[in-house]
Coordinates of C-alpha atoms in Angstrom, one line a residue:
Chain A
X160 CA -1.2 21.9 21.7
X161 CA -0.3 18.4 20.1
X162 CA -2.8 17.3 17.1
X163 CA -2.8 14.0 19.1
X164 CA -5.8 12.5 21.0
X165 CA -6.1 13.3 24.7
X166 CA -7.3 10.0 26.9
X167 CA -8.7 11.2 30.5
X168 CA -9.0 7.9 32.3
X169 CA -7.8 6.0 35.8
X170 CA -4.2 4.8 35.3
X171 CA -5.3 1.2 34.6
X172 CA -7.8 -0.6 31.8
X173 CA -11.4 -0.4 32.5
X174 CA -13.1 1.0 30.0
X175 CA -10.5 2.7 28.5
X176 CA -8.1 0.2 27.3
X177 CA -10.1 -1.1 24.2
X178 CA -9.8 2.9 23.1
X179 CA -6.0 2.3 23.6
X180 CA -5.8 -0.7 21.8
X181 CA -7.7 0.8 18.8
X182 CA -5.4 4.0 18.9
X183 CA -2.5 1.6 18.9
X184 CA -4.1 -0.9 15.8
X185 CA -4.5 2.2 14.3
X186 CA -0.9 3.7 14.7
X187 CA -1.8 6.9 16.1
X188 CA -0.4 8.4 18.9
X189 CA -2.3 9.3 21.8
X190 CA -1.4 11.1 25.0
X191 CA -3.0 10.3 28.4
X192 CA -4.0 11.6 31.7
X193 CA -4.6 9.8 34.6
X194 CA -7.2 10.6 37.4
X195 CA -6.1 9.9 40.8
X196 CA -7.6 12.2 42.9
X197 CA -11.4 12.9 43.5
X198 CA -10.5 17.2 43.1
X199 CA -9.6 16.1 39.6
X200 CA -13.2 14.7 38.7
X201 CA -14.5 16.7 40.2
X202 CA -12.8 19.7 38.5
X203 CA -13.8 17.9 35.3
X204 CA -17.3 17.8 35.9
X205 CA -17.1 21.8 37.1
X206 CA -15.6 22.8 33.5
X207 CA -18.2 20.8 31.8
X208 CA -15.8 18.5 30.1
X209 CA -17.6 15.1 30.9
X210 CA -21.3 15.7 29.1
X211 CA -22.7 12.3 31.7
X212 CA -20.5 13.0 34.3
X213 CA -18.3 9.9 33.4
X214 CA -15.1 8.8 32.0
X215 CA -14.0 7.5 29.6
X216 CA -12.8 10.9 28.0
X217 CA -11.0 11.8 24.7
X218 CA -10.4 14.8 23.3
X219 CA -9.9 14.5 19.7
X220 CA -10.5 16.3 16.8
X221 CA -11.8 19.3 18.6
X222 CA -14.4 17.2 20.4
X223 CA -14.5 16.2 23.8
X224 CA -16.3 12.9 23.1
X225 CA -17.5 10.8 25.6
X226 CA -19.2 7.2 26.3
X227 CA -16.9 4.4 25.1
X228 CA -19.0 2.9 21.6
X229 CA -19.1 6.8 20.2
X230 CA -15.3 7.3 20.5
X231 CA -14.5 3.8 19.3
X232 CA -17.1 4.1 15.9
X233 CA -15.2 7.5 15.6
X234 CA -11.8 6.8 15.3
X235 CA -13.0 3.3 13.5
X236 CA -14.5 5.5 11.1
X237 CA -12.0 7.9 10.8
X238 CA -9.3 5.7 10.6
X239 CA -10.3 2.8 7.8
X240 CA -11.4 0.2 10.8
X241 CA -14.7 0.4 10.1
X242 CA -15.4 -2.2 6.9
X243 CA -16.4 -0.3 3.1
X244 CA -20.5 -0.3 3.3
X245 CA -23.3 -0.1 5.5
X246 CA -23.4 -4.0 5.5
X247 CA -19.5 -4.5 7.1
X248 CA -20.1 -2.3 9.1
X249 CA -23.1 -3.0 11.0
X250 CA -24.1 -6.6 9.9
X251 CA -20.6 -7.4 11.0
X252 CA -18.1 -5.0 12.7
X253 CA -20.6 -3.5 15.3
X254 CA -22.3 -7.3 15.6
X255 CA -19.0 -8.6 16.3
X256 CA -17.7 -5.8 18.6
X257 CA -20.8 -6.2 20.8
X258 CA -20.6 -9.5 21.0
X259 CA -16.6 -9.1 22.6
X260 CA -17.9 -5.9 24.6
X261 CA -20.4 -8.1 26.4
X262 CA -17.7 -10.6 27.0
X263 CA -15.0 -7.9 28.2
X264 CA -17.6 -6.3 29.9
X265 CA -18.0 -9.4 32.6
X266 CA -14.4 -9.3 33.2
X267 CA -13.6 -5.5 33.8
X268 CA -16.7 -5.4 36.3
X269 CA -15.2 -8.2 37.8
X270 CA -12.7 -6.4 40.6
X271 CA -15.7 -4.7 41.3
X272 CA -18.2 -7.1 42.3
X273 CA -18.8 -8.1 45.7
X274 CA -16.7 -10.8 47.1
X275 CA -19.1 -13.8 47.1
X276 CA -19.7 -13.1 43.5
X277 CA -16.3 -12.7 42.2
X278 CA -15.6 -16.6 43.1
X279 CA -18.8 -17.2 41.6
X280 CA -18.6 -15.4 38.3
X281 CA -15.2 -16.3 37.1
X282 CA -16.1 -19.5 35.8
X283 CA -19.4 -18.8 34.2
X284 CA -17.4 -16.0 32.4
X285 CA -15.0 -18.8 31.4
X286 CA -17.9 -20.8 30.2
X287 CA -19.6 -18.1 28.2
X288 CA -16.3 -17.0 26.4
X289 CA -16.0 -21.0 25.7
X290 CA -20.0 -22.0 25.0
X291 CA -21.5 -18.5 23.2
X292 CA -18.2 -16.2 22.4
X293 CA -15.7 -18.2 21.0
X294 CA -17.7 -20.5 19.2
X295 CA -19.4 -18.3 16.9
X296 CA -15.9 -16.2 16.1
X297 CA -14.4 -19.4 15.3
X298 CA -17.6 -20.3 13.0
X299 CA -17.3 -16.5 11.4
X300 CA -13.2 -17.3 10.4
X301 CA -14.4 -20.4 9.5
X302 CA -16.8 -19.5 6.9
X303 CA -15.5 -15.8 5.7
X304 CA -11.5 -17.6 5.3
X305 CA -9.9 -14.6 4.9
X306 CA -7.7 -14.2 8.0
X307 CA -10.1 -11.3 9.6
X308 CA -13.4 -10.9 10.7
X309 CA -14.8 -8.9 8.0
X310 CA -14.0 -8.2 3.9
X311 CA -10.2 -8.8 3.6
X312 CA -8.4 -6.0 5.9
X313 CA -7.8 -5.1 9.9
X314 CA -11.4 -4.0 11.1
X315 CA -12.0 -2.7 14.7
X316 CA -13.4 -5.9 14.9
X317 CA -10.4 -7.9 14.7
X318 CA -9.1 -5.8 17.2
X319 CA -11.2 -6.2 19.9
X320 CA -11.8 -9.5 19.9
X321 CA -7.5 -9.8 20.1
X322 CA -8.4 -7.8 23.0
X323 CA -11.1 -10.2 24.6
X324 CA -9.4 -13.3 23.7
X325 CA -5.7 -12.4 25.5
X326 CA -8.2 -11.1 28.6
X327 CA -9.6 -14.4 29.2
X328 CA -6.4 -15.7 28.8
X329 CA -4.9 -14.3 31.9
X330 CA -7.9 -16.1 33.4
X331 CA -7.4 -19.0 31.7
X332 CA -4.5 -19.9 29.7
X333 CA -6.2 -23.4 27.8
X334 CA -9.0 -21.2 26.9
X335 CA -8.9 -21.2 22.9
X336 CA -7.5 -25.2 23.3
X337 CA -10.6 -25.9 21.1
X338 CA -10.0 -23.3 18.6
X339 CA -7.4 -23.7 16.2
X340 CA -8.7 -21.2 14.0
X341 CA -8.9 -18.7 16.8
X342 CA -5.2 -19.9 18.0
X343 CA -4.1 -18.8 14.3
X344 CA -5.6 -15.5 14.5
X345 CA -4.3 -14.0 18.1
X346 CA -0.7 -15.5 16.4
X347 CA -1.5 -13.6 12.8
X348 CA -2.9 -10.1 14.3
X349 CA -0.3 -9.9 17.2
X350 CA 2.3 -9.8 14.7
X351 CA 0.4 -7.1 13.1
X352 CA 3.4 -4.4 14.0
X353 CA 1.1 -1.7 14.8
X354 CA -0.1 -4.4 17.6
X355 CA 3.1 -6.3 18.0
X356 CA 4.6 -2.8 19.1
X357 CA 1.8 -2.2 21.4
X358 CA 2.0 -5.6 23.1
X359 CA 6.0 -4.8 23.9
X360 CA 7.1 -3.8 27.7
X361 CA 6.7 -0.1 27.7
X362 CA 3.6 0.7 25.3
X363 CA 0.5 2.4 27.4
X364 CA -1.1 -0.7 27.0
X365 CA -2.4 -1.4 30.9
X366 CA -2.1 -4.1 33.5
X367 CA -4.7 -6.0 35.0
X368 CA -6.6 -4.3 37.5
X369 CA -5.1 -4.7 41.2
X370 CA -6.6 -3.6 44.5
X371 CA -4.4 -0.4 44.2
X372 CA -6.6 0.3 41.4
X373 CA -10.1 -0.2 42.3
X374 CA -9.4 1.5 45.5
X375 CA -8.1 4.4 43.3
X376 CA -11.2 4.3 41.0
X377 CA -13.9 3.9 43.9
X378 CA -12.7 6.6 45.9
X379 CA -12.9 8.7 42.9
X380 CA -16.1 8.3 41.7
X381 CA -17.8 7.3 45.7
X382 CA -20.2 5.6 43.6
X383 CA -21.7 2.1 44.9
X384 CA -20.4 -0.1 41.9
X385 CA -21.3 -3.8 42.8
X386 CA -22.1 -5.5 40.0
X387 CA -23.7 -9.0 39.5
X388 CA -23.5 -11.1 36.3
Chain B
X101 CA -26.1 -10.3 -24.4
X102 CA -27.3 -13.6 -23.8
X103 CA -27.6 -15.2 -20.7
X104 CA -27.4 -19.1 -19.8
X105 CA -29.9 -20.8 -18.5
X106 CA -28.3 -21.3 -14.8
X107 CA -27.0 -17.2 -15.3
X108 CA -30.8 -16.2 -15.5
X109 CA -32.3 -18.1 -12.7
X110 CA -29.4 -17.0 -10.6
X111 CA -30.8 -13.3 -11.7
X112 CA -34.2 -14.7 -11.1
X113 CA -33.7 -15.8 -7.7
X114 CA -32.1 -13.2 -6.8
X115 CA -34.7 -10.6 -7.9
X116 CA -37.0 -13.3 -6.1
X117 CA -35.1 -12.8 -2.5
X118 CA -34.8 -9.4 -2.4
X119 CA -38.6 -8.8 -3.0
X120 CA -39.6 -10.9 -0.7
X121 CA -37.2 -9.3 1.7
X122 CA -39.7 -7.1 2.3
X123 CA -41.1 -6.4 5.7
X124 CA -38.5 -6.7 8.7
X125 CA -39.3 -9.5 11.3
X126 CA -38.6 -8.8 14.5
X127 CA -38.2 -12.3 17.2
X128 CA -39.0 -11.2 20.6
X129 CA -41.1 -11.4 23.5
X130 CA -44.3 -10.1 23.7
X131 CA -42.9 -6.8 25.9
X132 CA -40.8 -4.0 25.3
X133 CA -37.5 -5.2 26.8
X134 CA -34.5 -4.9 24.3
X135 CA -36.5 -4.8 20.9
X136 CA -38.5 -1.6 22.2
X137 CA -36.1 0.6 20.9
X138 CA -35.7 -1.2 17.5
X139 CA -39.7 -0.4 16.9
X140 CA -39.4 3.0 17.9
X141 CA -36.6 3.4 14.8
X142 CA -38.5 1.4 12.6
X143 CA -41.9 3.3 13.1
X144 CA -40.2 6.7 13.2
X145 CA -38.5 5.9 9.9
X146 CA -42.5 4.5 8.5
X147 CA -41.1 1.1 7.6
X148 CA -43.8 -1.7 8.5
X149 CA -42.8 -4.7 10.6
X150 CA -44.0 -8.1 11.4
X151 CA -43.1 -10.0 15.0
X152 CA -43.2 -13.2 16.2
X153 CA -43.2 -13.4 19.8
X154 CA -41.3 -16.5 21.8
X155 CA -43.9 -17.5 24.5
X156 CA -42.3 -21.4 24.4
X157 CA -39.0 -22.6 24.7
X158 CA -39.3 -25.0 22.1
X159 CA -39.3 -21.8 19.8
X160 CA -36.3 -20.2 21.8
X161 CA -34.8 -23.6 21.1
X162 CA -35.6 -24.2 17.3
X163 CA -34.1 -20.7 16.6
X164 CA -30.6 -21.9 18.8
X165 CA -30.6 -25.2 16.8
X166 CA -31.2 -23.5 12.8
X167 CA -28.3 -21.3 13.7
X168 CA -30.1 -18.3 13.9
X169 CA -28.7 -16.5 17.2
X170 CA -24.8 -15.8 16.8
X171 CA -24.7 -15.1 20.3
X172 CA -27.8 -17.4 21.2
X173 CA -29.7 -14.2 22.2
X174 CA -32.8 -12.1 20.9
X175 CA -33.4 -9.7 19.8
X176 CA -33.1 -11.1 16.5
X177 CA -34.4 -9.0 13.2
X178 CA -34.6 -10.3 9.6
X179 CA -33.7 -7.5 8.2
X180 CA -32.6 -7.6 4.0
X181 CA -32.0 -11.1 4.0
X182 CA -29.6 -11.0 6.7
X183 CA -30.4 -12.2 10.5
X184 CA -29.3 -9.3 12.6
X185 CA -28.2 -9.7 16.7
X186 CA -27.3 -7.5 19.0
X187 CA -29.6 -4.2 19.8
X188 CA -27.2 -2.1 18.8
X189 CA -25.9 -3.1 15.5
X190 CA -29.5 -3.2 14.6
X191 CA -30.1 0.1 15.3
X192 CA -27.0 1.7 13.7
X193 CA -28.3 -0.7 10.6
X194 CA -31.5 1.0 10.5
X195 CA -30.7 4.6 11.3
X196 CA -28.2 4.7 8.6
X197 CA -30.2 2.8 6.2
X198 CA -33.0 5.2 7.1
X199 CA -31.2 8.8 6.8
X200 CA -31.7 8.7 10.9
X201 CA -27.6 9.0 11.2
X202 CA -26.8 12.1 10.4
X203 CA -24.6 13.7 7.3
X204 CA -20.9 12.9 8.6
X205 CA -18.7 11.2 10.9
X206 CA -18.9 14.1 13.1
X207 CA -22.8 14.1 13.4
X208 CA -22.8 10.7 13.2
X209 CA -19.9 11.0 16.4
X210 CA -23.0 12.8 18.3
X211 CA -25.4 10.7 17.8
X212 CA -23.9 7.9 19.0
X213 CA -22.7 9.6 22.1
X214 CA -26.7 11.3 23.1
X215 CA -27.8 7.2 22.5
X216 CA -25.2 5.6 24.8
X217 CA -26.7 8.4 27.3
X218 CA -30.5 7.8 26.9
X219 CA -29.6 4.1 26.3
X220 CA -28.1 4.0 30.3
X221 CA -31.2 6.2 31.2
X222 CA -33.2 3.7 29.5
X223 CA -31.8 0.1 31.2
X224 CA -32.2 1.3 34.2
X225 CA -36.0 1.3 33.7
X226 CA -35.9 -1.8 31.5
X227 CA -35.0 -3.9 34.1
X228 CA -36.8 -1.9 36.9
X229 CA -39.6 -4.8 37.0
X230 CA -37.1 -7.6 37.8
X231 CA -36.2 -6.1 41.8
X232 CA -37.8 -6.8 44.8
X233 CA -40.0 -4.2 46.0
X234 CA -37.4 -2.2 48.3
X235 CA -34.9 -2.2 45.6
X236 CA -37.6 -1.2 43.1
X237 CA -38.1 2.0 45.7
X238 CA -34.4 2.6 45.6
X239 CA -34.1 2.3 41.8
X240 CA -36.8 4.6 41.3
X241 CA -34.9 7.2 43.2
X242 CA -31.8 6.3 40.9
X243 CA -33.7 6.4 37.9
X244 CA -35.6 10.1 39.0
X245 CA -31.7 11.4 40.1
X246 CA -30.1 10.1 36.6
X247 CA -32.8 12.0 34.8
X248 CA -33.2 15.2 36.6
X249 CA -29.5 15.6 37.3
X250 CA -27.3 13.8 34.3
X251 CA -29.3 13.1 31.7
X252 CA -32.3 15.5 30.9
X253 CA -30.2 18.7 31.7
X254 CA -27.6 17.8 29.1
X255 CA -30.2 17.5 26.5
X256 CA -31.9 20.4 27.8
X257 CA -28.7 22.2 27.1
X258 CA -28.0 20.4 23.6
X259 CA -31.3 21.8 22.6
X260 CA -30.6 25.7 23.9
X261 CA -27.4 25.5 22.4
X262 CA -28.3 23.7 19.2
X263 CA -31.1 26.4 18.6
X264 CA -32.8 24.0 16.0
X265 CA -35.9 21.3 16.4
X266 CA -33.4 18.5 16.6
X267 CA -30.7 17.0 18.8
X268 CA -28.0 16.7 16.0
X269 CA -28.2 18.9 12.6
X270 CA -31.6 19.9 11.4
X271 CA -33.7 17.0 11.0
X272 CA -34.6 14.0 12.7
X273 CA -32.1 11.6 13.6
X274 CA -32.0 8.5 16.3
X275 CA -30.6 10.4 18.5
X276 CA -34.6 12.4 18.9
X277 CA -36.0 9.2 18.5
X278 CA -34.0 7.3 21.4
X279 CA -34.8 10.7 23.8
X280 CA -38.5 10.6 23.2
X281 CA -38.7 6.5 24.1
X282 CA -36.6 7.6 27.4
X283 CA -38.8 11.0 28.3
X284 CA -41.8 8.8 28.0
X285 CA -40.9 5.8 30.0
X286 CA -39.3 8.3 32.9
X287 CA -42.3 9.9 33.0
X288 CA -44.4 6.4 33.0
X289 CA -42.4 6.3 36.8
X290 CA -42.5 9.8 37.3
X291 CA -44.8 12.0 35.8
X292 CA -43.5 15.7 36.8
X293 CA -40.0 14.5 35.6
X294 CA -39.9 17.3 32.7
X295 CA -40.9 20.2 35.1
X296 CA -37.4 21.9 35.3
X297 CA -37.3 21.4 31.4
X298 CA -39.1 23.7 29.1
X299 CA -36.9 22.9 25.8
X300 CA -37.5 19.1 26.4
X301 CA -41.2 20.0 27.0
X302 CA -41.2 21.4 23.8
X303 CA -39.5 19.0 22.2
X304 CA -41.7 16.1 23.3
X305 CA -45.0 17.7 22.0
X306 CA -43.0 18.7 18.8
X307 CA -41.5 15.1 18.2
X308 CA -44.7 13.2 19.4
X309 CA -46.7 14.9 16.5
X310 CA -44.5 13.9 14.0
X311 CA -46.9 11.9 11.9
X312 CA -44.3 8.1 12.1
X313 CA -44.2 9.0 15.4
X314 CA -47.8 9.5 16.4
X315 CA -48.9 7.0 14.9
X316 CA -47.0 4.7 16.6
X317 CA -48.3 6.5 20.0
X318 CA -52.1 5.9 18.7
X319 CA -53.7 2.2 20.3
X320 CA -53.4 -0.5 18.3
X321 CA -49.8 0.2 16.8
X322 CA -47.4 -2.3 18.0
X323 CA -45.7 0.1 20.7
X324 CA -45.8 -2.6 23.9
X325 CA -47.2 -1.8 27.3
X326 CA -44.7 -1.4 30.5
X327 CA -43.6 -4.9 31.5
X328 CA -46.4 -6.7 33.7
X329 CA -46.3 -10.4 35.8
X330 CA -46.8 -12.5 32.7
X331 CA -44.0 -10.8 30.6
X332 CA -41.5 -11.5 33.5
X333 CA -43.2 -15.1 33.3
X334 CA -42.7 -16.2 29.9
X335 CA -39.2 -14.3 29.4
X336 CA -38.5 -17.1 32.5
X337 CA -39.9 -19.8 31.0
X338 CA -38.3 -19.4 27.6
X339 CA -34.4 -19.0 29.1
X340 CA -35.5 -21.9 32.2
X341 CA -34.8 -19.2 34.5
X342 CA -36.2 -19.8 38.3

């Protein structure tokens, strides 16, 4: 029995990956394990491990925590991500974070959207991240000119919006053209070396989704899971 | 110690802004929607609110253009001299500000996991109103089978196990507060839904007559009606949705 966190997820992103990410920020090690048959879920569910049903899993610190915000504020909190008062933290850290959760949130339903609306919904992701996103980030580095997001330290919030921001890059690469600021922060925190190492060939940070892997995670969970923007 | 002039009308206008402060605002349409959730909190905790509703988009507008929507959406609550966004953040704000959060990071941990559950429970009624008549039967179906099959018998369970009053440690916390909003709008669609669920029968009276709490059930408090024809209307109108 390892002191480390346990991640019980499909072997690719989803909803997972910004736990990963903040594991990684954070420098602790984590151990994972992947679902790829529907037995395993369903053994889950039997044991009572998954208190919804759902996955994202992580077993840490005794608990068997589920549903993605709860397990990131936890290991935020527990691990100095989290701002130093009430105000950092939710005037700014959890404003910010849901702010990059809605915008990661259009691109990991994405593979899973019906056909017609995939096409459709790429660019007006592109255009939110570029009109509503980005825009106020840039504004909030603007005016706070301290090199994060919040007081003068890493914060989850920094975090996941590295997270967002190299996401709609894969989709499009000219993305932050009209943000220098921006530009200056993906360089500054990817050289973080807690992040540098976990943006290296060989961390568990995950691909982008392939067919392979909705397949995987809709015969899983046999749920419908169209989603529309 | 003597101050300077400038030193004590910086004291005074500070004093000044942080009495008047006062009341939290809350910018939303006249309807439950997002904000529903944020006056539950706020009455539960006994701290007295004003609104002002959008019903133009010149309004919707106005706030966009005076900078006052980070992510140019509402809900939007003056809260402390600060302009809060995002449902969320606003209720973590208050809950902790309130005592509604628990006592450590571990209570805290639960909390926030039994609110992401009701809060799933609880969109798939929100937006109930928006679909077509046959998906409104299907989702009605969903919304019954979430509640009778995932949600409700977890907390039913929570609250066998716990052995206390409460969800999380032994007094009230957001966590009792977001479950109540959800049992009451489930059983707005579906009336027997607590039937299999003596504990959260229970609960419900026990919560409801928590004096915050039924007050806020009483006419006349600013609890909002189910979404009608000329909510879905105005909401339209403000975003220029067709």
């Amino acid at each position: 029995m390892s002191g480390k966190p346990k991640l019980t997820y499909f072997n690719g992103r989803g909803r997972m990956e910004s736990v990963r990410w903040l594991l990684a920020a954070a420098g602790v090690e984590f151990e994972e394990v992947f679902l790829e048959t529907r037995e395993q879920y369903l053994k889950l569910i039997q044991d009572g491990d998954l208190l919804f049903d759902q996955v994202p899993l992580v077993d840490i610190d005794g608990m068997k925590m589920v549903q993605t915000r709860a397990i990131l504020s936890y290991i935020a909190g527990k691990h100095n991500l989290y701002g130093k008062d009430l105000k950092e933290r939710a005037l700014y850290i959890d404003t910010y974070v849901e702010g990059t959760m809605d915008l990661m949130q259009m691109i990991l339903t994405l593979p899973f959207s019906l056909p017609e609306a995939k096409e459709k919904n790429l660019p007006l992701i592109i255009e939110k991240a570029k009109n509503r996103y980005f825009p106020a980030y840039e504004k909030v580095l603007k005016q706070h000119c301290q090199g994060f997001l919040v007081g003068n330290q890493l914060s989850w919030a920094d975090v996941h919006l590295l997270e967002a921001i190299l996401m709609v890059e894969e989709k499009d690469p000219t993305v932050l053209s009209e943000f220098p600021l921006l530009q200056g922060f993906k360089t500054r925190i990817s050289n973080m070396p807690t992040i540098k190492k976990f943006l290296q060939p060989g961390s568990q940070r995950k691909p982008q989704p392939d067919d392979k892997y909705v397949a995987t995670v809709m015969k899983i969970l046999k749920e419908a899971m169209y989603y529309s923007i | 110690m003597e101050f300077t002039e400038l030193e004590s009308s910086l004291r005074e206008q500070a004093i000044r802004s942080s009495l008047m402060a006062g009341k939290p605002k809350l910018y939303y349409f006249n309807g439950r929607g997002r904000m529903e959730s944020i006056r539950w909190l706020l009455a539960a905790a006994g701290i007295e609110f004003v609104e002002e509703f959008l019903e133009t988009r010149e309004q919707y507008e106005k706030l966009l253009q005076d900078g006052a929507l980070l992510f140019q959406q509402v809900p939007m609550v003056e809260i402390d001299g600060m302009k809060m966004v995002q449902t969320r953040a606003i209720l973590g704000y208050i809950a902790a500000k309130h005592n509604l959060y628990g006592k450590d990071l571990k209570e805290r941990a639960l909390i926030d996991m039994y609110v992401e559950g009701t809060r799933d429970l609880i969109d798939l009624i929100r937006v109930h109103h928006k679909f077509s008549p046959e998906e409104q039967e299907k989702n009605l179906a969903l919304i019954n089978e979430r509640a009778t099959a995932r949600y409700f018998p977890v907390y039913e369970k929570v609250l066998k196990d716990h052995g206390t009053e409460f969800l999380v440690g032994n007094q009230l916390t957001w966590a009792d507060v977001q479950l109540i909003e959800a049992i009451l709008m489930v059983e707005e669609k579906v009336s027997t839904v607590l039937s299999k669920f003596p504990l959260l029968q229970d609960f419900k009276t026990r919560i409801c007559n928590i004096p915050t709490i039924k007050k806020f059930l009483q006419p006349g408090s600013q609890r909002k009606p189910p979404p009608d024809e000329s909510y879905v209307v105005t909401a339209n109108r403000v975003f220029n949705r067709k």
